[in-house]
Short mmCIF file of C-alpha atoms and ligand atoms in Angstrom, two decimals:
data_model
loop_
_atom_site.label_atom_id
_atom_site.label_comp_id
_atom_site.label_asym_id
_atom_site.label_seq_id
_atom_site.Cartn_x
_atom_site.Cartn_y
_atom_site.Cartn_z
CA MET A 259 34.88 -20.29 180.89
CA GLN A 260 32.49 -17.80 182.48
CA LYS A 261 35.12 -15.02 181.99
CA SER A 262 35.45 -15.75 178.30
CA PHE A 263 31.63 -15.57 177.90
CA GLN A 264 31.59 -12.30 179.78
CA ARG A 265 34.30 -10.78 177.55
CA LYS A 266 32.64 -11.91 174.35
CA ILE A 267 29.27 -10.54 175.54
CA GLN A 268 30.86 -7.15 176.30
CA GLU A 269 32.50 -7.03 172.89
CA LEU A 270 29.32 -7.91 170.99
CA GLN A 271 27.19 -5.61 173.19
CA LYS A 272 29.33 -2.64 172.01
CA LYS A 273 29.15 -3.79 168.36
CA GLN A 274 25.40 -4.21 168.39
CA HIS A 275 24.77 -1.09 170.56
CA ALA A 276 22.81 -3.24 172.96
CA VAL A 277 21.73 -2.77 176.57
CA ILE A 278 21.26 -5.77 178.90
CA LEU A 279 18.37 -5.44 181.37
CA ALA A 280 17.96 -8.14 184.00
CA HIS A 281 15.16 -8.76 186.49
CA ASN A 282 16.09 -9.15 190.21
CA TYR A 283 15.31 -12.95 190.04
CA GLN A 284 17.92 -13.71 187.36
CA ASN A 285 20.83 -16.07 187.92
CA PRO A 286 23.88 -14.44 189.59
CA GLU A 287 26.03 -14.62 186.39
CA ILE A 288 23.32 -12.77 184.51
CA GLN A 289 22.99 -10.14 187.19
CA ASP A 290 26.77 -9.69 187.01
CA ILE A 291 26.84 -8.84 183.27
CA ALA A 292 23.61 -6.68 183.23
CA ASP A 293 23.73 -2.95 182.66
CA PHE A 294 20.67 -2.55 184.86
CA ILE A 295 18.99 -4.85 187.37
CA GLY A 296 15.52 -4.06 188.63
CA ASP A 297 11.83 -4.83 189.20
CA SER A 298 9.15 -4.71 186.49
CA LEU A 299 8.53 -0.99 186.88
CA ASP A 300 12.10 0.07 187.00
CA LEU A 301 13.08 -2.06 184.00
CA SER A 302 10.16 -0.54 181.93
CA LEU A 303 11.44 2.90 182.80
CA LYS A 304 15.02 1.90 181.91
CA ALA A 305 13.72 0.48 178.55
CA ILE A 306 12.14 3.89 177.69
CA LYS A 307 15.22 5.85 178.67
CA THR A 308 17.85 3.80 176.86
CA ASP A 309 19.37 5.06 173.60
CA ALA A 310 20.60 1.58 172.68
CA ASN A 311 19.22 0.04 169.47
CA VAL A 312 18.89 -3.43 170.93
CA ILE A 313 17.41 -4.46 174.32
CA ILE A 314 18.45 -7.91 175.60
CA PHE A 315 15.80 -8.61 178.25
CA CYS A 316 16.88 -11.18 180.79
CA GLY A 317 13.58 -11.95 182.45
CA VAL A 318 10.28 -13.42 181.30
CA ASP A 319 8.05 -12.81 178.27
CA PHE A 320 5.67 -10.12 179.61
CA MET A 321 8.64 -7.96 180.63
CA ALA A 322 10.27 -8.13 177.18
CA GLU A 323 6.86 -7.57 175.52
CA SER A 324 6.27 -4.44 177.70
CA ALA A 325 9.76 -3.15 176.67
CA LYS A 326 8.76 -3.69 172.96
CA ILE A 327 5.40 -2.05 173.35
CA LEU A 328 7.08 0.97 174.98
CA ASN A 329 9.80 1.04 172.29
CA PRO A 330 8.25 -0.32 169.04
CA GLU A 331 11.20 0.93 166.96
CA LYS A 332 13.86 -1.05 169.00
CA THR A 333 14.88 -4.66 168.62
CA VAL A 334 13.87 -6.43 171.86
CA ILE A 335 15.26 -9.88 172.55
CA LEU A 336 14.24 -12.48 175.13
CA PRO A 337 17.31 -14.89 175.15
CA ASP A 338 15.12 -17.96 175.90
CA LYS A 339 11.84 -17.64 174.12
CA THR A 340 10.25 -20.29 176.44
CA ALA A 341 10.88 -18.13 179.51
CA ASN A 342 7.26 -17.21 180.25
CA CYS A 343 5.34 -16.18 183.35
CA PRO A 344 2.72 -18.89 184.03
CA MET A 345 0.59 -16.45 185.91
CA ALA A 346 0.34 -14.08 182.88
CA GLY A 347 -1.03 -17.11 180.98
CA MET A 348 -3.88 -17.48 183.47
CA VAL A 349 -6.02 -14.69 181.87
CA ASP A 350 -6.86 -14.55 178.16
CA ALA A 351 -8.31 -11.72 176.12
CA GLU A 352 -11.54 -13.52 175.22
CA SER A 353 -12.52 -14.30 178.88
CA LEU A 354 -11.58 -10.84 180.00
CA GLY A 355 -13.79 -9.46 177.17
CA TRP A 356 -16.73 -11.41 178.58
CA LEU A 357 -16.10 -10.16 182.08
CA LYS A 358 -15.96 -6.55 180.81
CA LYS A 359 -19.34 -7.02 179.16
CA GLU A 360 -20.82 -8.27 182.47
CA HIS A 361 -19.47 -5.16 184.26
CA PRO A 362 -19.69 -2.26 181.76
CA ASP A 363 -19.27 0.24 184.62
CA ALA A 364 -15.93 -1.21 185.75
CA GLU A 365 -12.44 -0.13 184.73
CA VAL A 366 -9.83 -2.83 184.01
CA VAL A 367 -6.47 -2.65 185.86
CA ALA A 368 -4.05 -5.16 184.39
CA TYR A 369 -0.98 -6.25 186.31
CA ILE A 370 2.04 -5.90 184.05
CA ASN A 371 2.30 -9.71 184.36
CA THR A 372 -0.16 -10.14 181.41
CA THR A 373 0.08 -10.86 177.70
CA ALA A 374 -0.03 -7.94 175.28
CA ASP A 375 -3.50 -8.75 174.02
CA VAL A 376 -4.83 -8.67 177.64
CA LYS A 377 -3.10 -5.31 178.18
CA ALA A 378 -4.82 -4.10 174.99
CA LEU A 379 -8.22 -4.52 176.79
CA ALA A 380 -7.12 -2.66 179.94
CA ASP A 381 -7.66 0.90 181.01
CA ILE A 382 -4.39 1.03 182.84
CA CYS A 383 -1.53 -1.30 183.89
CA CYS A 384 0.20 -1.55 187.25
CA THR A 385 3.14 -3.35 188.85
CA SER A 386 3.61 -4.60 192.37
CA ALA A 387 5.43 -1.30 193.13
CA ASN A 388 2.51 1.04 192.23
CA GLY A 389 -0.68 -1.14 192.34
CA VAL A 390 -2.20 0.67 195.30
CA LYS A 391 -1.54 4.12 193.81
CA ILE A 392 -2.90 3.07 190.40
CA VAL A 393 -6.20 1.63 191.78
CA LYS A 394 -6.69 4.69 193.99
CA SER A 395 -6.16 6.96 190.97
CA ARG A 396 -9.11 5.57 188.99
CA THR A 397 -12.48 7.36 188.86
CA ALA A 398 -14.62 4.23 188.51
CA LYS A 399 -15.81 2.69 191.79
CA LYS A 400 -15.68 -0.81 190.33
CA ILE A 401 -12.31 -2.30 189.23
CA ILE A 402 -11.70 -5.55 187.37
CA PHE A 403 -8.25 -6.61 188.46
CA VAL A 404 -6.29 -9.29 186.48
CA PRO A 405 -4.68 -11.78 186.94
CA ASP A 406 -3.14 -11.99 190.39
CA ARG A 407 -5.77 -12.61 193.09
CA ASN A 408 -3.27 -12.26 195.94
CA LEU A 409 -2.02 -8.83 194.75
CA GLY A 410 -5.71 -7.85 194.18
CA LEU A 411 -6.62 -8.84 197.78
CA TYR A 412 -3.65 -6.80 199.07
CA ILE A 413 -4.69 -3.77 197.05
CA GLN A 414 -8.39 -4.16 198.06
CA LYS A 415 -7.35 -3.99 201.69
CA GLN A 416 -5.45 -0.69 201.14
CA VAL A 417 -8.20 0.80 198.97
CA PRO A 418 -11.47 -0.25 200.61
CA GLU A 419 -13.48 2.47 198.82
CA LYS A 420 -13.20 0.47 195.56
CA GLU A 421 -15.18 -2.64 194.70
CA MET A 422 -12.64 -4.98 193.15
CA ILE A 423 -13.54 -7.97 190.96
CA LEU A 424 -10.55 -10.30 191.21
CA TRP A 425 -9.43 -12.81 188.63
CA PRO A 426 -8.47 -16.18 190.08
CA GLY A 427 -4.84 -16.26 188.95
CA VAL A 428 -1.83 -16.80 191.23
CA CYS A 429 1.92 -16.98 190.99
CA ARG A 430 2.82 -20.47 192.28
CA THR A 431 6.27 -19.35 193.35
CA HIS A 432 4.77 -16.85 195.75
CA HIS A 433 1.40 -18.57 196.50
CA ASP A 434 3.22 -21.70 197.68
CA ILE A 435 5.23 -19.81 200.34
CA GLN A 436 3.78 -21.25 203.58
CA LYS A 437 3.34 -19.69 207.00
CA GLU A 438 5.57 -22.51 208.43
CA ASP A 439 8.45 -21.42 206.10
CA LEU A 440 8.38 -17.93 207.55
CA LEU A 441 7.88 -19.08 211.13
CA ALA A 442 10.81 -21.53 210.91
CA LEU A 443 13.10 -18.76 209.65
CA GLN A 444 11.80 -16.39 212.26
CA LYS A 445 12.55 -18.91 215.01
CA GLU A 446 16.12 -19.23 213.73
CA HIS A 447 16.59 -15.45 213.26
CA PRO A 448 14.36 -13.70 215.79
CA SER A 449 15.80 -10.20 215.17
CA ALA A 450 15.18 -10.40 211.39
CA GLU A 451 12.54 -8.16 209.80
CA ILE A 452 10.13 -9.97 207.49
CA LEU A 453 9.74 -8.44 203.96
CA VAL A 454 7.28 -10.05 201.56
CA HIS A 455 6.03 -9.60 198.03
CA PRO A 456 2.29 -8.79 197.55
CA GLU A 457 1.88 -11.87 195.37
CA CYS A 458 2.03 -13.90 198.58
CA GLN A 459 -1.15 -15.18 200.24
CA PRO A 460 -2.92 -12.88 202.74
CA GLU A 461 -1.84 -14.97 205.77
CA ILE A 462 1.80 -14.49 204.72
CA ILE A 463 1.25 -10.78 204.23
CA ASP A 464 -0.30 -10.58 207.74
CA LEU A 465 2.92 -12.06 209.18
CA ALA A 466 5.18 -9.52 207.44
CA ASP A 467 6.67 -6.33 208.76
CA PHE A 468 6.58 -4.80 205.28
CA VAL A 469 5.19 -5.58 201.85
CA PHE A 470 7.26 -4.42 198.85
CA SER A 471 8.03 -4.99 195.19
CA THR A 472 11.46 -6.53 194.64
CA ASN A 473 13.14 -3.09 194.20
CA GLY A 474 11.16 -1.83 197.23
CA MET A 475 12.86 -4.55 199.34
CA VAL A 476 16.33 -3.51 198.11
CA THR A 477 15.66 0.15 198.98
CA HIS A 478 14.19 -0.67 202.32
CA ALA A 479 17.06 -3.03 203.31
CA LYS A 480 19.58 -0.25 202.43
CA GLU A 481 17.80 2.43 204.39
CA SER A 482 16.67 0.37 207.43
CA SER A 483 18.59 0.37 210.71
CA LYS A 484 17.85 -3.45 210.94
CA LYS A 485 20.72 -5.82 210.10
CA GLU A 486 18.83 -9.05 209.19
CA PHE A 487 15.91 -9.72 206.86
CA ILE A 488 13.72 -12.72 205.90
CA ILE A 489 13.03 -12.33 202.21
CA GLY A 490 9.54 -13.53 201.17
CA THR A 491 9.94 -13.58 197.43
CA GLU A 492 11.80 -15.51 194.73
CA LYS A 493 15.15 -16.32 196.31
CA GLY A 494 17.24 -14.92 193.41
CA LEU A 495 16.74 -11.43 194.85
CA CYS A 496 19.12 -12.39 197.75
CA TYR A 497 22.12 -12.37 195.39
CA ARG A 498 21.54 -8.69 194.62
CA LEU A 499 20.84 -7.89 198.28
CA GLU A 500 24.02 -9.59 199.45
CA LYS A 501 26.08 -7.96 196.69
CA GLU A 502 24.85 -4.45 197.27
CA ILE A 503 24.49 -4.64 201.11
CA PRO A 504 27.29 -7.04 202.20
CA GLU A 505 27.16 -5.80 205.79
CA LYS A 506 23.60 -7.11 206.30
CA LYS A 507 22.17 -10.69 206.35
CA PHE A 508 19.36 -12.03 204.18
CA TYR A 509 17.47 -15.24 204.66
CA PRO A 510 15.62 -16.59 201.60
CA ILE A 511 12.73 -19.08 201.47
CA PRO A 512 14.54 -22.13 200.11
CA SER A 513 11.60 -23.35 198.02
CA ALA A 514 10.79 -19.95 196.41
CA VAL A 515 12.13 -20.41 192.90
CA CYS A 516 10.66 -19.28 189.57
CA PRO A 517 12.07 -21.87 187.06
CA ASN A 518 11.37 -19.66 184.04
CA MET A 519 13.44 -16.80 185.49
CA LYS A 520 16.37 -19.24 185.71
CA LYS A 521 16.26 -20.20 182.01
CA THR A 522 18.52 -17.35 180.94
CA THR A 523 22.15 -18.37 180.72
CA LEU A 524 25.35 -16.59 179.57
CA GLU A 525 25.47 -18.90 176.58
CA LYS A 526 21.94 -17.84 175.55
CA VAL A 527 22.71 -14.14 176.03
CA LEU A 528 25.83 -14.52 173.85
CA LYS A 529 23.94 -16.35 171.13
CA SER A 530 21.17 -13.69 171.15
CA LEU A 531 23.78 -10.98 170.65
CA GLU A 532 25.34 -12.90 167.75
CA THR A 533 22.08 -13.66 165.97
CA LEU A 534 19.76 -10.86 167.31
CA GLU A 535 17.21 -13.61 167.96
CA PRO A 536 14.72 -14.58 169.38
CA LYS A 537 13.08 -11.21 168.81
CA ILE A 538 9.80 -10.09 170.35
CA HIS A 539 7.18 -9.76 167.52
CA LEU A 540 3.74 -8.23 168.21
CA SER A 541 1.14 -7.01 165.77
CA GLU A 542 1.01 -3.21 165.20
CA GLU A 543 -2.63 -3.13 166.31
CA ILE A 544 -1.98 -4.91 169.64
CA MET A 545 1.10 -2.78 170.31
CA GLN A 546 -0.86 0.43 169.74
CA LYS A 547 -3.71 -0.64 171.98
CA ALA A 548 -1.44 -2.01 174.72
CA HIS A 549 0.72 1.12 174.68
CA LEU A 550 -2.03 3.31 176.17
CA PRO A 551 -2.51 1.44 179.52
CA LEU A 552 1.27 1.23 179.98
CA GLN A 553 1.68 4.86 179.17
CA ARG A 554 -1.10 5.85 181.62
CA MET A 555 0.67 3.84 184.33
CA MET A 556 3.95 5.74 183.64
CA GLU A 557 2.09 9.11 183.83
CA THR A 558 0.22 8.30 187.05
P1 13P B 184 8.52 -7.13 190.77
O1 13P B 184 7.99 -6.20 189.78
O2 13P B 184 8.22 -6.79 192.19
O3 13P B 184 10.01 -7.39 190.59
O4 13P B 184 7.81 -8.51 190.55
C1 13P B 184 7.84 -9.16 189.32
C2 13P B 184 7.40 -10.54 189.42
O5 13P B 184 7.25 -11.25 188.51
C3 13P B 184 7.09 -11.01 190.77
O6 13P B 184 7.00 -12.36 190.76
FE1 SF4 B 185 5.60 -14.96 187.01
FE2 SF4 B 185 5.74 -15.68 189.55
FE3 SF4 B 185 7.80 -16.11 187.98
FE4 SF4 B 185 7.12 -13.65 188.75
S1 SF4 B 185 7.84 -15.30 190.08
S2 SF4 B 185 7.68 -14.30 186.72
S3 SF4 B 185 4.90 -13.78 188.77
S4 SF4 B 185 5.76 -17.03 187.78
#
């Protein structure tokens, strides 16, 4: 069954001149058919570089929207239109507008996990891979950072010279990882190195050996002399790690699941290639305004 889906997807992909991009948290069968797998930054870069007419984005809404903003002339499809990032929904343009008015001397750094109309109000975007570099690069002393408070706290610690105003958003998948989860795995696997995502709470970050974006974890695990790793992020990343580095061991946090990332199925990918729906639609005005902060991030 799975094989026949895969074959049909490949055939239609050629016919439609489509590229399949998949985030590191996608289900194994989606990672297996993807042309590229990556983190938010890497997939945005792949979206810019592709010469395909159609981008099938296996991820969540803000990722597909970013691909559309960066490639307005291309057809960008999110195979399940309900696959959203709840954290991106925690900040809205109107409330951010009010906060900007209260702090006219601040620059706004928007995590890429935001809606297009929030990006449109930002000076620059960032991802978990480049957040520290992006905040350091700004000339303003005061930075409004939206929406992830945990990532903001992590950046603030690395860049103490800035005064960061943090929005109270969180990613539940990462925020709910508990100290006890890590300590239990560490007890079972005492030689394992602990890698965590910066969306985790500060006490989790304090326990970690390293803090990385999801692609950062893959690169580190490949280059490290260590053989075992506790992976403090959504557990789907472990499929990619095990596939690309079969000689090493990876221990996921069993409860760390992002349900929206799991909504993409082979059936939905096939249907989206047949119908070229559901497309990402954004207004011209919002796309133009949101392009600048994404472009600035790419150039920093
Ligand atoms: P990465 O960019 O590190 O893959 O993170 C994306 C995300 O949504 C984390 O939850
Ligand atoms: Fe959003 Fe968290 Fe899911 Fe990432 S893991 S897409 S931040 S809800």
